[in-house]
Backbone as CSV, one residue per row, in Angstrom:
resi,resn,N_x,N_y,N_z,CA_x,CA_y,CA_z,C_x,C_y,C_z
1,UNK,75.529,112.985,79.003,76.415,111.960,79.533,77.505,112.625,80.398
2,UNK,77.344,112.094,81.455,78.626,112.932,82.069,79.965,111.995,81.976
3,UNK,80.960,113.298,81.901,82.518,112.997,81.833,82.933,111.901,82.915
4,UNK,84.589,111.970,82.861,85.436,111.022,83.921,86.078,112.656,84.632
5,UNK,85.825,112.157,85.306,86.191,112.974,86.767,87.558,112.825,86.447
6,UNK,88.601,114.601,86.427,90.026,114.328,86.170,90.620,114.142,87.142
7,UNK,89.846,114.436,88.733,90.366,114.357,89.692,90.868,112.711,90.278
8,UNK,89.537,112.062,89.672,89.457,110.561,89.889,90.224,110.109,88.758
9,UNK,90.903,110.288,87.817,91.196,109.353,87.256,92.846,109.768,87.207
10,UNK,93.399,110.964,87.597,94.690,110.937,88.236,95.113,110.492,89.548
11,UNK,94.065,110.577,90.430,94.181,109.890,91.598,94.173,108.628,91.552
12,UNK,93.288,107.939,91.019,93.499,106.684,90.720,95.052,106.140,89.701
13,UNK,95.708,107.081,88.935,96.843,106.812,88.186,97.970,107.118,89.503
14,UNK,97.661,107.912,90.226,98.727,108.152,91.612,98.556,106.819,92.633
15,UNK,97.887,106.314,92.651,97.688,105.518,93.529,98.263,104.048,93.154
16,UNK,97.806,104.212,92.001,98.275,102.580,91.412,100.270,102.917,91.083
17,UNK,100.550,104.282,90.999,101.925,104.381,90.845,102.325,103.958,92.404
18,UNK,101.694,104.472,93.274,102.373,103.832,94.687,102.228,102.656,95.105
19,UNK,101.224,101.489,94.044,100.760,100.816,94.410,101.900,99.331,94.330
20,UNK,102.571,100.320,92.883,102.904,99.242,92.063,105.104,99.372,92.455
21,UNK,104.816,100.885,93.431,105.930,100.966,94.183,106.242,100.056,95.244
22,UNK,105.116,100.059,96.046,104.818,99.021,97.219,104.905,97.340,96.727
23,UNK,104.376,97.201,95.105,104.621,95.646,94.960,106.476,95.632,94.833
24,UNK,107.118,96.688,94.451,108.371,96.489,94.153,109.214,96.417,95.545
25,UNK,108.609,97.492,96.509,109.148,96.689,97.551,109.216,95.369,98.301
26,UNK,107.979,95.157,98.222,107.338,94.008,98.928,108.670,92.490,98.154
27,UNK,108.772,92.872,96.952,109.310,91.823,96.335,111.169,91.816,96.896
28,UNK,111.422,93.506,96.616,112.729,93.604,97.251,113.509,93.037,98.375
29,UNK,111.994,93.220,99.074,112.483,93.206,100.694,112.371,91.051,100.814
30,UNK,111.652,90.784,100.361,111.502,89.673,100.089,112.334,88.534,99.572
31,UNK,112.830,89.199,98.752,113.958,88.792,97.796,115.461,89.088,99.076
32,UNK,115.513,90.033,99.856,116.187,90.343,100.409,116.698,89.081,101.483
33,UNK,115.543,89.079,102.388,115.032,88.010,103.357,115.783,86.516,103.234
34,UNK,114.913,85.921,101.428,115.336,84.743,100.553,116.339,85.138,100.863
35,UNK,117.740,85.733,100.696,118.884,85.431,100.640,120.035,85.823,101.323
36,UNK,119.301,86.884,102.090,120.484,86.892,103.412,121.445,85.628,103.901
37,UNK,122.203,86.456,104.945,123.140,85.544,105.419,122.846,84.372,106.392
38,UNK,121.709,85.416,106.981,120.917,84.871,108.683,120.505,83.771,107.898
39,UNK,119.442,84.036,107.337,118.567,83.050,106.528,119.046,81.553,106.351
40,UNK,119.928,81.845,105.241,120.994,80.381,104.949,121.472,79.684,105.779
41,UNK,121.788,80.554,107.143,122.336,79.607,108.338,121.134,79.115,108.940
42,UNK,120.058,79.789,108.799,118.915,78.940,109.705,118.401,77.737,109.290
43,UNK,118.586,77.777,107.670,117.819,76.856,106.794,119.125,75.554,106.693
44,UNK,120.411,76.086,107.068,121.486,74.959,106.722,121.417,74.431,108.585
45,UNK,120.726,75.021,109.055,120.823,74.458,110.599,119.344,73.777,111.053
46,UNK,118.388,73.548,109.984,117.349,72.720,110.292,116.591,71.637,109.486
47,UNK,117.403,72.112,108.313,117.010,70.821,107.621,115.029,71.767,106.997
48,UNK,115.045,72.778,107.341,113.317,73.044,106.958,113.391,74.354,106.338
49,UNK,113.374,73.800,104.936,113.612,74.984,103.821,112.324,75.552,103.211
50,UNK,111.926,74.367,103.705,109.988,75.016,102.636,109.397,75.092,104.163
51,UNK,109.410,75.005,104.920,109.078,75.684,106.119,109.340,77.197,106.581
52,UNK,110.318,77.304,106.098,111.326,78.714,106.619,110.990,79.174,105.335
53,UNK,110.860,79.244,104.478,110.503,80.293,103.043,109.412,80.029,102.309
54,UNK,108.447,79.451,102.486,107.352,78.940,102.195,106.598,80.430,102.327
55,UNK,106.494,81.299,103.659,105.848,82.411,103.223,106.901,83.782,102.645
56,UNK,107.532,83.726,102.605,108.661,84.242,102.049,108.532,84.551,100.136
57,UNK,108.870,83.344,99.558,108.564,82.715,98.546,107.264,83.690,97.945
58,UNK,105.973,83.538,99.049,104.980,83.473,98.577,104.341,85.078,98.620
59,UNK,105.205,86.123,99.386,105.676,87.590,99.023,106.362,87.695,98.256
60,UNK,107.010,87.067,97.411,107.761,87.279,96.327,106.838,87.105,94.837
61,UNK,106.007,86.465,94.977,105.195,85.973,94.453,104.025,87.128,94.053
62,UNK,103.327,87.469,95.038,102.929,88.794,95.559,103.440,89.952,95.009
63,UNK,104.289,90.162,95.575,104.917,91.293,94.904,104.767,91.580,93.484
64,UNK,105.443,90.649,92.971,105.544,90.286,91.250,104.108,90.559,91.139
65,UNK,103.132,90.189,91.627,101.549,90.220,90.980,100.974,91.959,90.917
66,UNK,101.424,92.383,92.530,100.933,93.669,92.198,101.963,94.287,91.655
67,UNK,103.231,94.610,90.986,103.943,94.974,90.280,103.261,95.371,88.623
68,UNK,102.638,93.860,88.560,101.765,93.802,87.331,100.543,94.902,87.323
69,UNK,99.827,94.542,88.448,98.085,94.682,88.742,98.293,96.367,88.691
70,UNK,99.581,96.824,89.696,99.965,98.551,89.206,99.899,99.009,87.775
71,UNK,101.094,98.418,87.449,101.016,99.141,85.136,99.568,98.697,85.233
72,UNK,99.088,97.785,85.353,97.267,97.653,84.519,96.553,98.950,84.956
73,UNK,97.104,98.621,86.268,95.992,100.144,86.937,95.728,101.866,86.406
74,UNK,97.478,101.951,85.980,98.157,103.066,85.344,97.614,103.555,84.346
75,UNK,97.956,102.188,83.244,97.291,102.665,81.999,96.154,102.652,81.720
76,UNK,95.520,101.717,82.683,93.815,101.595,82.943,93.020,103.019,82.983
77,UNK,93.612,103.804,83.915,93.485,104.855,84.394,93.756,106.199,83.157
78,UNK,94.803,106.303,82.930,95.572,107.328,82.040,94.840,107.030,80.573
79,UNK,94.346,105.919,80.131,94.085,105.408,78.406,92.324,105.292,78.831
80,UNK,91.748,105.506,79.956,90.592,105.000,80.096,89.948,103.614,79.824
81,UNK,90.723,102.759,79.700,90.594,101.410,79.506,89.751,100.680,80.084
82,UNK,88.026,100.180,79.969,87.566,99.665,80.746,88.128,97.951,80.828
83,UNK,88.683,97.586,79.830,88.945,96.189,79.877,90.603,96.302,81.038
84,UNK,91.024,97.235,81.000,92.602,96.874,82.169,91.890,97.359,83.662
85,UNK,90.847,98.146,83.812,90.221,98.598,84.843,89.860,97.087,85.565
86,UNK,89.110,96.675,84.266,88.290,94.980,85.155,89.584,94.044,85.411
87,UNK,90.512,94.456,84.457,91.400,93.094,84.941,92.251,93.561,86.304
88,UNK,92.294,95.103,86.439,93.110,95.281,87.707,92.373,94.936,88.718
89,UNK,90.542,94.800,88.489,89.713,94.851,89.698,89.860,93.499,89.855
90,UNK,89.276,93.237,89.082,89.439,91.245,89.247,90.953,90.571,89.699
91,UNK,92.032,91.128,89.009,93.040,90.632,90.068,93.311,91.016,91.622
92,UNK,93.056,92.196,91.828,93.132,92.662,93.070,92.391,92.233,93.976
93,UNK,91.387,91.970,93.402,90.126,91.035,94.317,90.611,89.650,94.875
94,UNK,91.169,89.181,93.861,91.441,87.641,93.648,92.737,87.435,94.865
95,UNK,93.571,88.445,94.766,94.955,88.670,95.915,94.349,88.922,97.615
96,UNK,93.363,89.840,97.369,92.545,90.279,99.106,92.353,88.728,99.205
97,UNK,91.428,87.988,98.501,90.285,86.858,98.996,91.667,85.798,99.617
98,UNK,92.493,85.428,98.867,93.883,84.691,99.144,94.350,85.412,100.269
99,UNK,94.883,86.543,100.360,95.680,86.959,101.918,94.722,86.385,102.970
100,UNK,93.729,87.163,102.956,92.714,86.556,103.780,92.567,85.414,104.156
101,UNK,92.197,84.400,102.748,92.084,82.851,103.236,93.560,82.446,103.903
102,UNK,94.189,82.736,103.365,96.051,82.233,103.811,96.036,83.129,105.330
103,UNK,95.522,84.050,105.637,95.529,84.774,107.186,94.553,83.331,108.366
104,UNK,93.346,82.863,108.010,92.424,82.352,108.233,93.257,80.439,108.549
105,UNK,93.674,80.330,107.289,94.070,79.452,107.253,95.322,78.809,108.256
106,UNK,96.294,80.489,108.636,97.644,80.193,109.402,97.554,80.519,110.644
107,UNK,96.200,80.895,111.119,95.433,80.904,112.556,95.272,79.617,112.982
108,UNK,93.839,79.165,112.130,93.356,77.688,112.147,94.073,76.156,112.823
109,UNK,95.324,76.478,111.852,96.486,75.277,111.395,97.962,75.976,111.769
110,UNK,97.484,76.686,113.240,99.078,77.349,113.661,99.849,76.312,114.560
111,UNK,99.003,75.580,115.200,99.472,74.692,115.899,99.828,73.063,115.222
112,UNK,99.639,73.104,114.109,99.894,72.041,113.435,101.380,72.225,112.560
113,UNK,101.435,74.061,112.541,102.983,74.357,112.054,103.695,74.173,112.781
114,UNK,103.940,74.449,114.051,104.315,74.067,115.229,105.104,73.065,115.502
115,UNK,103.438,71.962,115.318,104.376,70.461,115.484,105.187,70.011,114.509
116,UNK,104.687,70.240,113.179,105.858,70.249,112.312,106.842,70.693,112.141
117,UNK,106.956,71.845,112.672,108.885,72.518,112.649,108.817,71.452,113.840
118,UNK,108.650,71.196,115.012,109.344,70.484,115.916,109.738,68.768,115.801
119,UNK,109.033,68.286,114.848,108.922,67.117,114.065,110.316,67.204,113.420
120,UNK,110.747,68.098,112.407,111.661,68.062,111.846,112.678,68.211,112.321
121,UNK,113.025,69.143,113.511,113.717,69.562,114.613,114.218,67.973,115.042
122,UNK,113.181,67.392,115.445,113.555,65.938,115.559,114.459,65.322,115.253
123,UNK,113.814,65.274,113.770,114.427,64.074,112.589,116.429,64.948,112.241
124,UNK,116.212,66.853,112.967,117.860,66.903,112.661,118.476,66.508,113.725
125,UNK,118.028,66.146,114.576,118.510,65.672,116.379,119.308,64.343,115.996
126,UNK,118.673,63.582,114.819,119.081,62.248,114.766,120.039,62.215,113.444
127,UNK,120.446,63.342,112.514,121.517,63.644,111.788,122.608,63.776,113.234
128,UNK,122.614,64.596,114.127,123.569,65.035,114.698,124.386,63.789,115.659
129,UNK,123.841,63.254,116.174,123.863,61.863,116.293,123.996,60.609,115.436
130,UNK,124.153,61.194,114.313,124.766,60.212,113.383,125.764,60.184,112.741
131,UNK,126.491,58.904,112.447,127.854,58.649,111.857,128.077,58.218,110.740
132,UNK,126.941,58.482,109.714,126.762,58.707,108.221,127.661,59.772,107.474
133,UNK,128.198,59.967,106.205,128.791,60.956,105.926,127.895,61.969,105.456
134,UNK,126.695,61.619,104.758,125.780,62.606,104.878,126.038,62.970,106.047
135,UNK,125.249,62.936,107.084,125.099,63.482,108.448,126.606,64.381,108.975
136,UNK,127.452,64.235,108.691,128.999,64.475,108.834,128.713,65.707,108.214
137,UNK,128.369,66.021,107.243,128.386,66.956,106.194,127.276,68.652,107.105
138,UNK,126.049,67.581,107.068,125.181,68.493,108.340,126.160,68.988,109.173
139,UNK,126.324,67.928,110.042,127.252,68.351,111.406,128.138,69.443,111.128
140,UNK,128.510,69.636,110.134,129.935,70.989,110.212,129.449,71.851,109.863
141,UNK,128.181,72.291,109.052,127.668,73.290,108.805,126.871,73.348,110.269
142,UNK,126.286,72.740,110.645,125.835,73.577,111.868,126.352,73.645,113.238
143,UNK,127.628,73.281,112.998,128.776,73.663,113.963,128.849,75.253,114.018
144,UNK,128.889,75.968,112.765,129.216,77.364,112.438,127.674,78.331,112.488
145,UNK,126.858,76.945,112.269,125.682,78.251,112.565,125.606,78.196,114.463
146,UNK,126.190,77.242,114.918,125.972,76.946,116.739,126.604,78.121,116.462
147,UNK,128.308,78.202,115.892,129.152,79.561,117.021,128.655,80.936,116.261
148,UNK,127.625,81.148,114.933,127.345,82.719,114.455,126.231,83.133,115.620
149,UNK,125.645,82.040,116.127,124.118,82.354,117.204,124.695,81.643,118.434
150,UNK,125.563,81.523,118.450,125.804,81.332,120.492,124.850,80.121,121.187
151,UNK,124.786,79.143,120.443,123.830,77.879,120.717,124.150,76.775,120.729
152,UNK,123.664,75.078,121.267,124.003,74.344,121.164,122.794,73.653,121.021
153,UNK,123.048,72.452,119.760,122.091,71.376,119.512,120.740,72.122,118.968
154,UNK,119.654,71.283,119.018,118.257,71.950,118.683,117.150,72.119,119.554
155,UNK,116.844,70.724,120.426,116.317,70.523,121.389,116.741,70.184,122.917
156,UNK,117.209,69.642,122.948,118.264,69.590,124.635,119.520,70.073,124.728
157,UNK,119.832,70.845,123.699,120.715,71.454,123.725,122.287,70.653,123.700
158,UNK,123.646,70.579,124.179,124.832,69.769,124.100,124.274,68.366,124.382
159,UNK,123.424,67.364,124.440,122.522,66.269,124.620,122.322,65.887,123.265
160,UNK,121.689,66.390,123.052,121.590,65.944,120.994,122.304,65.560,120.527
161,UNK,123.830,65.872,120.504,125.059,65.503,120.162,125.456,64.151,120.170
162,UNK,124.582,63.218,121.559,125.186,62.140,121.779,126.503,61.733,121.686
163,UNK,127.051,60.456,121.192,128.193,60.090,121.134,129.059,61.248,120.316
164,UNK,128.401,61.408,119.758,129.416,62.740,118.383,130.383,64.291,119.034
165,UNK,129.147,64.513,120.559,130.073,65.627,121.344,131.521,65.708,121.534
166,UNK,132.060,64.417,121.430,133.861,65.231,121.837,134.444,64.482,120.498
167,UNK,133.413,64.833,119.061,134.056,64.517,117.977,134.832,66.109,117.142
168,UNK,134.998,66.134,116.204,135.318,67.315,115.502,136.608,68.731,116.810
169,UNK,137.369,67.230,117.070,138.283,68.342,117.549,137.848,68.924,119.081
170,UNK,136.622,68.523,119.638,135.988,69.058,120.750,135.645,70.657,120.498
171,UNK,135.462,70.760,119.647,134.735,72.113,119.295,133.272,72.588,119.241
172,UNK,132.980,70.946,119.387,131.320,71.257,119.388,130.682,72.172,120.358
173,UNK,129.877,73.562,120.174,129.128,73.818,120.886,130.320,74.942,121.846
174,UNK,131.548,74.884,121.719,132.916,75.782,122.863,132.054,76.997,122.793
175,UNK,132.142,77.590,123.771,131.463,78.983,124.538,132.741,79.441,124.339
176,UNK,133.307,80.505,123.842,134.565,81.428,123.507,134.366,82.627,124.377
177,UNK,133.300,82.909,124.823,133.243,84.042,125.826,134.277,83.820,127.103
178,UNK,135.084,84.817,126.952,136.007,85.350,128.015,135.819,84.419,129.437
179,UNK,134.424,85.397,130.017,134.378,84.472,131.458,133.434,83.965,131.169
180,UNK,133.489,82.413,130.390,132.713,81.359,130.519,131.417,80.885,131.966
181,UNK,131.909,81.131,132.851,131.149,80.843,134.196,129.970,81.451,133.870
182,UNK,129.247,82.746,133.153,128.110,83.729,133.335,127.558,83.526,132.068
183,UNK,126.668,83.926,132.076,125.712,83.595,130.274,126.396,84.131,128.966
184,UNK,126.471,83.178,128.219,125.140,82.326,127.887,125.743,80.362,127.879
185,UNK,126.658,80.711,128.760,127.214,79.216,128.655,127.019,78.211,129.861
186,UNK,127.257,77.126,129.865,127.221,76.514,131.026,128.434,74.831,130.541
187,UNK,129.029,74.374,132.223,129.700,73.544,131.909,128.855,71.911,131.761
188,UNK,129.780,71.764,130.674,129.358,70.440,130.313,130.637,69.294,129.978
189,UNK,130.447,68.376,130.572,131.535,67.382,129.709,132.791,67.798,129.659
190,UNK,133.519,68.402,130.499,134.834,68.793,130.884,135.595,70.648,130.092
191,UNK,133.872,70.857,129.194,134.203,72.101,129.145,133.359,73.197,129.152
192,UNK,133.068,74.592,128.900,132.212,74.930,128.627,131.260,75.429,126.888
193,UNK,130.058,75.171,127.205,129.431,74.942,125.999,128.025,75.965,126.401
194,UNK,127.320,76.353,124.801,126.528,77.597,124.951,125.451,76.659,125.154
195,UNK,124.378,77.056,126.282,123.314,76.491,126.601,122.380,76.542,126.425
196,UNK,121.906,77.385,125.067,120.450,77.922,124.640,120.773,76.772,123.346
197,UNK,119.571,75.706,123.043,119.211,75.551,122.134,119.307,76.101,120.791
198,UNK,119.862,75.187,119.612,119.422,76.466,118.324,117.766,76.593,117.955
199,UNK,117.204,75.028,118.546,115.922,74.806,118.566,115.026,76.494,118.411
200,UNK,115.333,77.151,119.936,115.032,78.158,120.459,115.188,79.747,119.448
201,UNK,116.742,79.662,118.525,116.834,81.148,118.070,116.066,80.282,116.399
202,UNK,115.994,79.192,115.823,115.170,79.043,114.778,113.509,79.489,115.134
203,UNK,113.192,79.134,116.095,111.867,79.891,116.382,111.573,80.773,116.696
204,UNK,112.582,81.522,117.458,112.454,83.423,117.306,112.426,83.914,115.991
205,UNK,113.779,83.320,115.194,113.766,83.774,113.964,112.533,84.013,113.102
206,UNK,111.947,82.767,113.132,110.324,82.793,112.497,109.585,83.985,112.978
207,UNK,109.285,83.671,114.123,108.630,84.728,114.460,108.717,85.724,114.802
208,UNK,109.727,86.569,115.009,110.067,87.844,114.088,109.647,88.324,113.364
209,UNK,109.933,86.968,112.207,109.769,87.361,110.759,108.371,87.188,110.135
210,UNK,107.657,86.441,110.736,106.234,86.335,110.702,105.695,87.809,110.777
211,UNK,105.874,88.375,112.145,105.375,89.167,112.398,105.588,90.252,111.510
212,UNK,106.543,90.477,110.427,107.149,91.365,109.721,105.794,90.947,108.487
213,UNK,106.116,90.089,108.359,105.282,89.549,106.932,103.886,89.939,107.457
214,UNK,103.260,89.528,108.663,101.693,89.735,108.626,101.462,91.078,108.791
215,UNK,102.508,92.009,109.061,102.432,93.328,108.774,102.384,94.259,107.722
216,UNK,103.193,93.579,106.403,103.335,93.847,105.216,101.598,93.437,104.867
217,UNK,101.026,92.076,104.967,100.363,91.718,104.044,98.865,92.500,105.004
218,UNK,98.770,92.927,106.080,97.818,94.035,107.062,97.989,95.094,106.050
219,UNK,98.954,95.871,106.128,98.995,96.895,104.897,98.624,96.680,103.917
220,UNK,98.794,95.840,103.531,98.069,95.966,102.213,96.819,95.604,101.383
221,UNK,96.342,94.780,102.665,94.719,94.707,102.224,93.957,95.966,102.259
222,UNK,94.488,97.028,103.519,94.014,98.051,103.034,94.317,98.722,101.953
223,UNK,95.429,98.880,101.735,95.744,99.672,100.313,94.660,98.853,98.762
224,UNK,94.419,97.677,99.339,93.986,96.882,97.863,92.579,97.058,98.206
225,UNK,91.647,97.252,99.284,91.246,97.781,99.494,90.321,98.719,98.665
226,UNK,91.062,100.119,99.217,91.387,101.154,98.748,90.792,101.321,97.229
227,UNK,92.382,100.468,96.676,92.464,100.493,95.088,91.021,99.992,94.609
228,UNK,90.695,98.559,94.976,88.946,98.156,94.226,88.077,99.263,94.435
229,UNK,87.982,100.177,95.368,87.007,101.381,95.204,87.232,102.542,94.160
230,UNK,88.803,102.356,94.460,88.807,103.262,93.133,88.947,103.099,91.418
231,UNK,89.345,101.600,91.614,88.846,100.659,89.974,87.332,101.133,89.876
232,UNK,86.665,100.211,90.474,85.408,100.259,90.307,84.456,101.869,89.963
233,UNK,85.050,103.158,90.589,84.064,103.813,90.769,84.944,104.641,89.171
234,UNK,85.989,104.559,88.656,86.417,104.757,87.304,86.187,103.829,86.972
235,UNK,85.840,103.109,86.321,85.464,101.935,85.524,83.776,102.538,85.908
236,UNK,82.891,102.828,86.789,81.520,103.259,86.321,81.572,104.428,85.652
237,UNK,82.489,106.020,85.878,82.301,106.837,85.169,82.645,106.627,84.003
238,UNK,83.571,105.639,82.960,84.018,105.510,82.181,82.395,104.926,81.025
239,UNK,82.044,104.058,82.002,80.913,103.125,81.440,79.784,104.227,81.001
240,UNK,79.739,104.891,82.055,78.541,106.083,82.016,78.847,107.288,80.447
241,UNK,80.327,107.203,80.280,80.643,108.520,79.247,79.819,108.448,78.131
C-alpha cells in the first residue's frame, strides 16, 4: 500500500493556510467597502441599497465560507481526514459552480441592472422635487453628498430640483470653486452650480467597484481551482493507504 506523499500533504496544509488567508481578506476588504464613508454617501444619495451592496454583501458572505472551507482543508490535510477532505472538496466545488453561474448570470442580465439603477434614479428625481417631509429629509442628505462629489441632481442635473432649487437657503448644488466660470460648474438660475450629474459619479462608483470585485472573484476561481486538485489527489492517496 503506498503512503501519503509528505510533500502533498504539507503543500496542501500550505495552501489551504493561504487559502483561508485570502477568505480573511476577501471578507476584510469587503467589510471595509460595506462601510466606508464613500459608500454611505452613495447609498444615502440614491435611494439603492440592495443594488449598491448586493455584491458586496455577497463577498462577505464568501469570504466567511472560505474562511471555513480553509480550517477544513488544514486539518483535513495535517489529521488525514478523508471525511474534512470531501467536505472541503464538495464545498469548494459548490462556491466555483456559484461564482461562475453569478459571472454568467451578471453578463446575461447586465443590461437589465442598468435599467434598474436608472429606474430608481428616477423614482429619487421625484423625492427631490418633492415637498413631503420624508422627501425633505432625502433632500439634505443629498445636499452634502452633491458638495463631498462636486455634483448636481441625478439625471439632468440642477433640473431635477424643480421648484425646490432656490429652497434650503439657495445652497442647492453652489459650486464653491474660486473661479466658478471653468469646470466643473456652470451658471444656472442666477448662480453658479456643479454640472455633472450625481446620476454620473453613482455609476462610476459601481463600476470601479465592480471591476475590483470581478477581480477578486477571477482570482479566485483559480486558486479554488487549484485547491480541488489538491483535495482530491490527497483524499486518493489517503484512500489508497
Amino acid at each position: 500500500m503506498a503512503g501519503v506523499s509528505g510533500c502533498m500533504k504539507y503543500s496542501m496544509f500550505i495552501f489551504n493556510f493561504l487559502f483561508w488567508v485570502c477568505g480573511s481578506i476577501i471578507m476584510g476588504v469587503s467589510i471595509w467597502i460595506r462601510v466606508s464613508k464613500d459608500v454611505q454617501q452613495v447609498n444615502a444619495g440614491s435611494h439603492t441599497r440592495t443594488i449598491l451592496f448586493a455584491g458586496v454583501d455577497l463577498l462577505i458572505a464568501v469570504g466567511s465560507i472560505i474562511m471555513v472551507l480553509g480550517f477544513l482543508g488544514c486539518c483535513g490535510a495535517i489529521k488525514e481526514s478523508k471525511c474534512m477532505l470531501m467536505l472541503f472538496f464538495i464545498g469548494l466545488l459548490l462556491i466555483l459552480i456559484l461564482q461562475v453561474t453569478g459571472g454568467i448570470l451578471g453578463a446575461v442580465y447586465r443590461s437589465q441592472i442598468e435599467t434598474s439603477l436608472n429606474k430608481t434614479l428616477q423614482e429619487s428625481v421625484a423625492s427631490l422635487k418633492s415637498s413631503t417631509e420624508e422627501s425633505k429629509a432625502f433632500q439634505e442628505k443629498f445636499q452634502k453628498f452633491e458638495q463631498m462629489n462636486q455634483c448636481c441632481g441625478l439625471l439632468n442635473g440642477p433640473a431635477d430640483w424643480g421648484n425646490n432649487f432656490n429652497n434650503f437657503g439657495k445652497t442647492i448644488c453652489r459650486c464653491d470653486i474660486e473661479n466658478s466660470s471653468e469646470e466643473p460648474c456652470i451658471y444656472y438660475k442666477d448662480r453658479y452650480v456643479y454640472k455633472t450629474p450625481c446620476g454620473e459619479v453613482i455609476s462610476k462608483y459601481l463600476k470601479d467597484h465592480l471591476l475590483i470585485i470581478m477581480g477578486i472573484a477571477f482570482g479566485l476561481a483559480v486558486i479554488e481551482i487549484v485547491g480541488l486538485g489538491f483535495s482530491m489527489s490527497l483524499y486518493c492517496q489517503i484512500q489508497r493507504k
